[in-house]
mmCIF file of C-alpha atoms in Angstrom:
data_model
loop_
_atom_site.group_PDB
_atom_site.id
_atom_site.type_symbol
_atom_site.label_atom_id
_atom_site.label_comp_id
_atom_site.label_asym_id
_atom_site.label_seq_id
_atom_site.Cartn_x
_atom_site.Cartn_y
_atom_site.Cartn_z
ATOM 1 C CA UNK A 1 88.785 -106.509 7.860
ATOM 2 C CA UNK A 2 91.103 -109.052 9.517
ATOM 3 C CA UNK A 3 89.991 -107.896 12.983
ATOM 4 C CA UNK A 4 86.356 -108.252 11.936
ATOM 5 C CA UNK A 5 86.898 -111.792 10.634
ATOM 6 C CA UNK A 6 88.768 -112.858 13.774
ATOM 7 C CA UNK A 7 86.030 -111.357 15.985
ATOM 8 C CA UNK A 8 83.285 -113.179 14.053
ATOM 9 C CA UNK A 9 85.183 -116.450 14.334
ATOM 10 C CA UNK A 10 85.534 -115.937 18.098
ATOM 11 C CA UNK A 11 81.786 -115.188 18.358
ATOM 12 C CA UNK A 12 81.042 -118.386 16.427
ATOM 13 C CA UNK A 13 82.914 -120.640 18.863
ATOM 14 C CA UNK A 14 80.229 -120.548 21.631
ATOM 15 C CA UNK A 15 77.544 -121.265 19.009
ATOM 16 C CA UNK A 16 79.438 -124.327 17.834
ATOM 17 C CA UNK A 17 80.034 -125.543 21.410
ATOM 18 C CA UNK A 18 76.349 -125.217 22.330
ATOM 19 C CA UNK A 19 75.305 -126.918 19.063
ATOM 20 C CA UNK A 20 77.668 -129.824 19.730
ATOM 21 C CA UNK A 21 76.342 -130.276 23.293
ATOM 22 C CA UNK A 22 72.688 -130.186 22.209
ATOM 23 C CA UNK A 23 73.448 -132.668 19.440
ATOM 24 C CA UNK A 24 75.321 -134.981 21.789
ATOM 25 C CA UNK A 25 72.538 -134.769 24.385
ATOM 26 C CA UNK A 26 69.770 -135.366 21.838
ATOM 27 C CA UNK A 27 71.478 -138.370 20.257
ATOM 28 C CA UNK A 28 72.233 -139.915 23.650
ATOM 29 C CA UNK A 29 68.483 -139.790 24.339
ATOM 30 C CA UNK A 30 67.447 -141.057 20.893
ATOM 31 C CA UNK A 31 70.004 -143.844 20.429
ATOM 32 C CA UNK A 32 71.356 -146.456 22.811
ATOM 33 C CA UNK A 33 75.152 -146.841 22.278
ATOM 34 C CA UNK A 34 74.940 -150.358 23.773
ATOM 35 C CA UNK A 35 71.963 -151.577 21.742
ATOM 36 C CA UNK A 36 73.976 -154.058 19.653
ATOM 37 C CA UNK A 37 75.393 -155.738 22.798
ATOM 38 C CA UNK A 38 72.115 -156.250 24.680
ATOM 39 C CA UNK A 39 71.036 -159.497 23.014
ATOM 40 C CA UNK A 40 74.466 -161.116 22.779
ATOM 41 C CA UNK A 41 75.867 -164.047 24.773
ATOM 42 C CA UNK A 42 77.247 -162.857 28.119
ATOM 43 C CA UNK A 43 75.414 -159.588 27.713
ATOM 44 C CA UNK A 44 75.768 -158.464 31.327
ATOM 45 C CA UNK A 45 79.544 -158.684 31.334
ATOM 46 C CA UNK A 46 79.837 -157.265 27.815
ATOM 47 C CA UNK A 47 77.589 -154.332 28.682
ATOM 48 C CA UNK A 48 79.665 -153.510 31.734
ATOM 49 C CA UNK A 49 82.889 -153.599 29.708
ATOM 50 C CA UNK A 50 81.496 -151.465 26.889
ATOM 51 C CA UNK A 51 79.924 -149.004 29.324
ATOM 52 C CA UNK A 52 83.327 -148.526 30.924
ATOM 53 C CA UNK A 53 85.134 -148.338 27.544
ATOM 54 C CA UNK A 54 82.726 -145.723 26.180
ATOM 55 C CA UNK A 55 82.676 -143.719 29.423
ATOM 56 C CA UNK A 56 78.924 -144.127 29.873
ATOM 57 C CA UNK A 57 79.308 -144.408 33.653
ATOM 58 C CA UNK A 58 80.054 -140.678 33.796
ATOM 59 C CA UNK A 59 77.391 -137.929 33.875
ATOM 60 C CA UNK A 60 76.226 -136.717 30.468
ATOM 61 C CA UNK A 61 78.130 -133.427 30.651
ATOM 62 C CA UNK A 62 81.395 -135.246 31.403
ATOM 63 C CA UNK A 63 80.712 -137.646 28.501
ATOM 64 C CA UNK A 64 80.200 -134.676 26.182
ATOM 65 C CA UNK A 65 83.302 -132.898 27.442
ATOM 66 C CA UNK A 66 85.444 -136.012 26.870
ATOM 67 C CA UNK A 67 84.026 -136.280 23.353
ATOM 68 C CA UNK A 68 84.467 -132.551 22.670
ATOM 69 C CA UNK A 69 88.105 -132.548 23.898
ATOM 70 C CA UNK A 70 88.872 -135.267 21.339
ATOM 71 C CA UNK A 71 86.735 -133.631 18.616
ATOM 72 C CA UNK A 72 88.706 -130.355 18.636
ATOM 73 C CA UNK A 73 91.815 -132.488 17.984
ATOM 74 C CA UNK A 74 90.109 -134.076 14.971
ATOM 75 C CA UNK A 75 88.924 -137.279 16.657
ATOM 76 C CA UNK A 76 85.125 -137.667 16.283
ATOM 77 C CA UNK A 77 85.122 -141.206 17.627
ATOM 78 C CA UNK A 78 84.582 -144.557 15.937
ATOM 79 C CA UNK A 79 81.513 -145.459 13.897
ATOM 80 C CA UNK A 80 79.319 -148.137 15.513
ATOM 81 C CA UNK A 81 78.312 -149.307 12.031
ATOM 82 C CA UNK A 82 81.686 -149.651 10.276
ATOM 83 C CA UNK A 83 84.193 -149.519 13.180
ATOM 84 C CA UNK A 84 86.148 -146.891 11.215
ATOM 85 C CA UNK A 85 87.104 -143.411 12.479
ATOM 86 C CA UNK A 86 84.201 -141.020 11.898
ATOM 87 C CA UNK A 87 86.476 -138.160 10.846
ATOM 88 C CA UNK A 88 88.055 -140.254 8.080
ATOM 89 C CA UNK A 89 84.667 -141.328 6.741
ATOM 90 C CA UNK A 90 83.324 -137.753 6.828
ATOM 91 C CA UNK A 91 86.372 -136.336 5.020
ATOM 92 C CA UNK A 92 86.003 -138.996 2.314
ATOM 93 C CA UNK A 93 82.271 -138.275 1.870
ATOM 94 C CA UNK A 94 82.708 -134.508 2.209
ATOM 95 C CA UNK A 95 84.846 -134.330 -0.924
ATOM 96 C CA UNK A 96 82.011 -135.762 -3.021
ATOM 97 C CA UNK A 97 79.423 -133.494 -1.417
ATOM 98 C CA UNK A 98 81.534 -130.359 -1.928
ATOM 99 C CA UNK A 99 81.621 -131.122 -5.658
ATOM 100 C CA UNK A 100 77.818 -131.107 -5.752
ATOM 101 C CA UNK A 101 77.493 -127.986 -3.591
ATOM 102 C CA UNK A 102 80.030 -125.948 -5.591
ATOM 103 C CA UNK A 103 78.463 -126.766 -8.960
ATOM 104 C CA UNK A 104 74.919 -126.305 -7.623
ATOM 105 C CA UNK A 105 75.725 -122.929 -6.069
ATOM 106 C CA UNK A 106 77.507 -121.619 -9.182
ATOM 107 C CA UNK A 107 74.698 -122.727 -11.507
ATOM 108 C CA UNK A 108 71.951 -121.429 -9.201
ATOM 109 C CA UNK A 109 73.636 -118.060 -8.620
ATOM 110 C CA UNK A 110 74.391 -117.368 -12.290
ATOM 111 C CA UNK A 111 70.932 -118.326 -13.577
ATOM 112 C CA UNK A 112 68.954 -116.818 -10.674
ATOM 113 C CA UNK A 113 70.749 -113.457 -10.772
ATOM 114 C CA UNK A 114 70.474 -113.293 -14.561
ATOM 115 C CA UNK A 115 66.776 -114.126 -14.552
ATOM 116 C CA UNK A 116 66.062 -111.840 -11.578
ATOM 117 C CA UNK A 117 67.792 -108.807 -13.106
ATOM 118 C CA UNK A 118 66.158 -109.369 -16.504
ATOM 119 C CA UNK A 119 62.684 -109.736 -14.949
ATOM 120 C CA UNK A 120 63.133 -106.542 -12.931
ATOM 121 C CA UNK A 121 64.487 -104.448 -15.803
ATOM 122 C CA UNK A 122 61.854 -105.841 -18.217
ATOM 123 C CA UNK A 123 59.021 -105.816 -15.672
ATOM 124 C CA UNK A 124 55.640 -106.978 -17.034
ATOM 125 C CA UNK A 125 57.209 -108.014 -20.365
ATOM 126 C CA UNK A 126 56.529 -111.412 -21.975
ATOM 127 C CA UNK A 127 59.930 -112.639 -20.758
ATOM 128 C CA UNK A 128 59.101 -111.536 -17.207
ATOM 129 C CA UNK A 129 55.810 -113.458 -17.280
ATOM 130 C CA UNK A 130 57.512 -116.561 -18.718
ATOM 131 C CA UNK A 131 60.262 -116.569 -16.077
ATOM 132 C CA UNK A 132 57.688 -115.914 -13.342
ATOM 133 C CA UNK A 133 55.610 -118.910 -14.459
ATOM 134 C CA UNK A 134 58.660 -121.165 -14.753
ATOM 135 C CA UNK A 135 59.808 -120.041 -11.275
ATOM 136 C CA UNK A 136 56.474 -120.972 -9.717
ATOM 137 C CA UNK A 137 56.624 -124.390 -11.394
ATOM 138 C CA UNK A 138 60.166 -124.858 -10.058
ATOM 139 C CA UNK A 139 59.075 -123.919 -6.533
ATOM 140 C CA UNK A 140 56.157 -126.353 -6.694
ATOM 141 C CA UNK A 141 58.265 -129.382 -7.695
ATOM 142 C CA UNK A 142 59.725 -131.405 -4.786
ATOM 143 C CA UNK A 143 63.391 -132.316 -5.440
ATOM 144 C CA UNK A 144 62.772 -136.075 -5.093
ATOM 145 C CA UNK A 145 60.000 -135.950 -7.728
ATOM 146 C CA UNK A 146 62.046 -133.750 -10.048
ATOM 147 C CA UNK A 147 65.023 -136.118 -9.681
ATOM 148 C CA UNK A 148 62.932 -139.137 -10.618
ATOM 149 C CA UNK A 149 61.423 -137.296 -13.616
ATOM 150 C CA UNK A 150 64.920 -136.237 -14.738
ATOM 151 C CA UNK A 151 66.068 -139.884 -14.630
ATOM 152 C CA UNK A 152 63.012 -140.943 -16.619
ATOM 153 C CA UNK A 153 63.467 -138.252 -19.293
ATOM 154 C CA UNK A 154 67.261 -138.149 -19.704
ATOM 155 C CA UNK A 155 68.241 -141.718 -18.806
ATOM 156 C CA UNK A 156 65.433 -144.252 -19.259
ATOM 157 C CA UNK A 157 63.505 -142.738 -22.188
ATOM 158 C CA UNK A 158 66.455 -142.258 -24.632
ATOM 159 C CA UNK A 159 67.624 -145.840 -24.088
ATOM 160 C CA UNK A 160 64.217 -147.542 -24.368
ATOM 161 C CA UNK A 161 62.614 -145.386 -27.112
ATOM 162 C CA UNK A 162 65.542 -144.010 -29.100
ATOM 163 C CA UNK A 163 67.593 -147.199 -28.654
ATOM 164 C CA UNK A 164 70.729 -145.295 -27.657
ATOM 165 C CA UNK A 165 73.641 -147.429 -26.457
ATOM 166 C CA UNK A 166 74.042 -145.207 -23.402
ATOM 167 C CA UNK A 167 71.772 -142.597 -21.799
ATOM 168 C CA UNK A 168 72.271 -138.873 -22.311
ATOM 169 C CA UNK A 169 73.092 -138.421 -18.623
ATOM 170 C CA UNK A 170 73.935 -141.120 -16.079
ATOM 171 C CA UNK A 171 71.894 -141.574 -12.917
ATOM 172 C CA UNK A 172 74.191 -143.613 -10.641
ATOM 173 C CA UNK A 173 77.255 -142.227 -8.866
ATOM 174 C CA UNK A 174 79.677 -139.597 -10.138
ATOM 175 C CA UNK A 175 81.914 -141.867 -12.218
ATOM 176 C CA UNK A 176 81.501 -144.925 -14.416
ATOM 177 C CA UNK A 177 83.415 -148.080 -13.506
ATOM 178 C CA UNK A 178 87.106 -147.586 -14.247
ATOM 179 C CA UNK A 179 86.724 -143.806 -14.685
ATOM 180 C CA UNK A 180 88.023 -141.085 -12.373
ATOM 181 C CA UNK A 181 88.887 -137.395 -12.404
ATOM 182 C CA UNK A 182 86.678 -134.314 -12.612
ATOM 183 C CA UNK A 183 87.630 -132.841 -15.980
ATOM 184 C CA UNK A 184 86.212 -135.412 -18.349
ATOM 185 C CA UNK A 185 82.890 -135.964 -20.115
ATOM 186 C CA UNK A 186 81.990 -138.992 -18.002
ATOM 187 C CA UNK A 187 82.108 -136.905 -14.820
ATOM 188 C CA UNK A 188 79.878 -134.161 -16.229
ATOM 189 C CA UNK A 189 77.362 -136.712 -17.584
ATOM 190 C CA UNK A 190 77.085 -138.125 -14.066
ATOM 191 C CA UNK A 191 77.001 -134.700 -12.414
ATOM 192 C CA UNK A 192 74.286 -133.093 -14.558
ATOM 193 C CA UNK A 193 71.133 -134.671 -13.095
ATOM 194 C CA UNK A 194 72.049 -134.433 -9.358
ATOM 195 C CA UNK A 195 73.084 -130.779 -9.794
ATOM 196 C CA UNK A 196 69.910 -130.027 -11.752
ATOM 197 C CA UNK A 197 67.821 -131.637 -8.996
ATOM 198 C CA UNK A 198 69.568 -129.617 -6.301
ATOM 199 C CA UNK A 199 69.307 -126.301 -8.139
ATOM 200 C CA UNK A 200 65.757 -126.274 -9.456
ATOM 201 C CA UNK A 201 64.223 -124.786 -6.306
ATOM 202 C CA UNK A 202 67.207 -122.550 -5.558
ATOM 203 C CA UNK A 203 67.058 -120.960 -9.020
ATOM 204 C CA UNK A 204 63.306 -120.412 -8.681
ATOM 205 C CA UNK A 205 63.413 -118.838 -5.203
ATOM 206 C CA UNK A 206 66.626 -116.829 -5.672
ATOM 207 C CA UNK A 207 65.466 -115.363 -8.985
ATOM 208 C CA UNK A 208 62.204 -114.175 -7.394
ATOM 209 C CA UNK A 209 64.152 -112.680 -4.505
ATOM 210 C CA UNK A 210 66.621 -110.931 -6.845
ATOM 211 C CA UNK A 211 63.752 -109.562 -8.957
ATOM 212 C CA UNK A 212 62.033 -108.046 -5.907
ATOM 213 C CA UNK A 213 65.306 -106.646 -4.559
ATOM 214 C CA UNK A 214 66.248 -105.155 -7.937
ATOM 215 C CA UNK A 215 62.811 -103.528 -8.341
ATOM 216 C CA UNK A 216 63.165 -102.002 -4.883
ATOM 217 C CA UNK A 217 66.568 -100.525 -5.704
ATOM 218 C CA UNK A 218 65.504 -99.270 -9.153
ATOM 219 C CA UNK A 219 62.774 -97.192 -7.513
ATOM 220 C CA UNK A 220 65.169 -95.654 -4.954
ATOM 221 C CA UNK A 221 65.831 -91.887 -4.963
ATOM 222 C CA UNK A 222 69.527 -92.160 -5.835
ATOM 223 C CA UNK A 223 68.734 -94.255 -8.916
ATOM 224 C CA UNK A 224 66.085 -91.768 -10.089
ATOM 225 C CA UNK A 225 68.597 -88.959 -9.498
ATOM 226 C CA UNK A 226 71.204 -90.752 -11.591
ATOM 227 C CA UNK A 227 68.688 -91.164 -14.407
ATOM 228 C CA UNK A 228 67.671 -87.489 -14.168
ATOM 229 C CA UNK A 229 71.341 -86.481 -14.537
ATOM 230 C CA UNK A 230 71.521 -88.388 -17.796
ATOM 231 C CA UNK A 231 73.598 -91.352 -16.636
ATOM 232 C CA UNK A 232 73.330 -94.122 -19.276
ATOM 233 C CA UNK A 233 70.687 -96.769 -18.453
ATOM 234 C CA UNK A 234 73.135 -99.668 -18.564
ATOM 235 C CA UNK A 235 75.460 -97.852 -16.120
ATOM 236 C CA UNK A 236 72.552 -97.086 -13.757
ATOM 237 C CA UNK A 237 71.478 -100.730 -13.726
ATOM 238 C CA UNK A 238 74.827 -102.448 -13.346
ATOM 239 C CA UNK A 239 76.845 -99.861 -11.401
ATOM 240 C CA UNK A 240 74.288 -98.177 -9.139
ATOM 241 C CA UNK A 241 71.497 -100.732 -8.715
ATOM 242 C CA UNK A 242 72.933 -104.211 -9.230
ATOM 243 C CA UNK A 243 75.481 -104.222 -6.383
ATOM 244 C CA UNK A 244 72.969 -102.974 -3.799
ATOM 245 C CA UNK A 245 70.332 -105.424 -4.996
ATOM 246 C CA UNK A 246 72.755 -108.291 -4.396
ATOM 247 C CA UNK A 247 73.208 -107.594 -0.667
ATOM 248 C CA UNK A 248 69.877 -109.034 0.606
ATOM 249 C CA UNK A 249 70.196 -111.977 -1.780
ATOM 250 C CA UNK A 250 73.569 -112.890 -0.291
ATOM 251 C CA UNK A 251 71.959 -113.704 3.056
ATOM 252 C CA UNK A 252 69.507 -116.081 1.419
ATOM 253 C CA UNK A 253 72.221 -117.666 -0.726
ATOM 254 C CA UNK A 254 74.578 -118.181 2.216
ATOM 255 C CA UNK A 255 71.929 -119.893 4.340
ATOM 256 C CA UNK A 256 70.493 -121.944 1.461
ATOM 257 C CA UNK A 257 73.939 -123.150 0.402
ATOM 258 C CA UNK A 258 74.678 -124.330 3.940
ATOM 259 C CA UNK A 259 71.294 -126.026 4.138
ATOM 260 C CA UNK A 260 71.986 -127.858 0.875
ATOM 261 C CA UNK A 261 73.225 -130.630 3.150
ATOM 262 C CA UNK A 262 69.564 -131.305 3.925
ATOM 263 C CA UNK A 263 68.636 -131.498 0.254
ATOM 264 C CA UNK A 264 71.588 -133.782 -0.397
ATOM 265 C CA UNK A 265 70.100 -136.448 1.861
ATOM 266 C CA UNK A 266 67.411 -137.082 -0.752
ATOM 267 C CA UNK A 267 69.390 -136.282 -3.898
ATOM 268 C CA UNK A 268 72.382 -138.475 -3.044
ATOM 269 C CA UNK A 269 70.060 -141.354 -2.201
ATOM 270 C CA UNK A 270 68.214 -141.045 -5.533
ATOM 271 C CA UNK A 271 71.441 -140.953 -7.578
ATOM 272 C CA UNK A 272 73.396 -143.436 -5.381
ATOM 273 C CA UNK A 273 76.139 -140.911 -4.595
ATOM 274 C CA UNK A 274 78.311 -141.670 -1.558
ATOM 275 C CA UNK A 275 78.351 -138.194 -0.046
ATOM 276 C CA UNK A 276 77.419 -136.593 3.263
ATOM 277 C CA UNK A 277 73.680 -136.856 2.668
ATOM 278 C CA UNK A 278 73.806 -140.595 2.106
ATOM 279 C CA UNK A 279 76.200 -140.971 5.041
ATOM 280 C CA UNK A 280 73.601 -139.304 7.300
ATOM 281 C CA UNK A 281 70.826 -141.594 6.063
ATOM 282 C CA UNK A 282 72.934 -144.744 6.474
ATOM 283 C CA UNK A 283 74.010 -143.675 9.976
ATOM 284 C CA UNK A 284 70.457 -142.777 10.988
ATOM 285 C CA UNK A 285 69.110 -146.129 9.777
ATOM 286 C CA UNK A 286 71.791 -147.998 11.740
ATOM 287 C CA UNK A 287 71.402 -145.821 14.858
ATOM 288 C CA UNK A 288 75.087 -144.862 14.608
ATOM 289 C CA UNK A 289 75.264 -142.071 17.221
ATOM 290 C CA UNK A 290 79.016 -141.214 16.827
ATOM 291 C CA UNK A 291 78.611 -140.791 13.060
ATOM 292 C CA UNK A 292 75.427 -138.706 13.439
ATOM 293 C CA UNK A 293 77.075 -136.454 16.044
ATOM 294 C CA UNK A 294 80.041 -135.852 13.745
ATOM 295 C CA UNK A 295 77.729 -135.182 10.798
ATOM 296 C CA UNK A 296 75.699 -132.567 12.684
ATOM 297 C CA UNK A 297 78.785 -130.792 14.039
ATOM 298 C CA UNK A 298 80.401 -130.593 10.593
ATOM 299 C CA UNK A 299 77.101 -129.312 9.145
ATOM 300 C CA UNK A 300 76.869 -126.650 11.883
ATOM 301 C CA UNK A 301 80.432 -125.639 11.061
ATOM 302 C CA UNK A 302 79.445 -125.153 7.417
ATOM 303 C CA UNK A 303 76.404 -123.035 8.363
ATOM 304 C CA UNK A 304 78.581 -120.764 10.533
ATOM 305 C CA UNK A 305 81.253 -120.512 7.826
ATOM 306 C CA UNK A 306 78.775 -119.537 5.108
ATOM 307 C CA UNK A 307 77.232 -116.884 7.372
ATOM 308 C CA UNK A 308 80.705 -115.472 7.947
ATOM 309 C CA UNK A 309 81.324 -115.368 4.193
ATOM 310 C CA UNK A 310 78.023 -113.540 3.679
ATOM 311 C CA UNK A 311 78.978 -110.890 6.245
ATOM 312 C CA UNK A 312 82.340 -110.363 4.563
ATOM 313 C CA UNK A 313 80.660 -110.004 1.173
ATOM 314 C CA UNK A 314 78.351 -107.318 2.622
ATOM 315 C CA UNK A 315 81.300 -105.072 3.345
ATOM 316 C CA UNK A 316 82.753 -105.690 -0.113
ATOM 317 C CA UNK A 317 79.510 -104.836 -1.936
ATOM 318 C CA UNK A 318 78.430 -101.954 0.310
ATOM 319 C CA UNK A 319 81.212 -99.799 1.840
ATOM 320 C CA UNK A 320 78.579 -97.999 3.953
ATOM 321 C CA UNK A 321 78.458 -101.044 6.215
ATOM 322 C CA UNK A 322 80.817 -100.398 9.117
ATOM 323 C CA UNK A 323 82.748 -103.462 10.166
ATOM 324 C CA UNK A 324 83.381 -101.869 13.565
#
């Protein structure tokens, strides 16, 4: 297992290097690092000094290599927008984002697997039809629209119509003023709506995927054989079918969890949460190339890491998969 993990990490290094170069190249084309100096007094002299300071006189590949050599030592450069180190800003924002991703993934996985297994075992029952309909509604609702509706229903409506002193759930940030910590009621009242917004489509799509996978496994020969031998139904479902039905879902979950960064761009903006998604939007608006490069590289690192975790889980759930 250790050899397999080390080999996968080694294979991932070229992917990360190529991704960082393409990102650096694309952002150099899209954004001018000297844009804020072009209309200043003494622009010619200032531009020459900044071009030399930033290494822009070198060919693009050399510029990338100089950046990459610093990046692997934890230095992602300095933000053009805030003049702070990009790595420090990303670490600060990443902590907030990881909170959202962990809670969203746990909630989505538990509900989607539960609904998917129930719908497969009780195929064509009333419960199956209800969950199918709810899943299609969840898939049809864009996260930004669902987030706004959630604010209207759980925050605005109770205060204006029921005259509550405070809303049921808060819609700004992850803590009230003067509050901190993650194991208190204030934190969960702030966390509920962003997590719900992030999970609505994941629960809908994952539950449909788990239902289809479970139905496929339940009709397999080895499951029919187990039933014919008199193995109890509960044991057939949870011991013989459930583990194998989880394997294809893991791929989808690993990729979707990594791509939650994309969904966070909208969700964090709606709920005014200072995480990675909002950091990307602020950097993009300001044309902050160093911050955007760091953001994309860290996101690529997360995608690779989650794929690695999915591959490891395969071998745990299905011993037939040879790691060699």
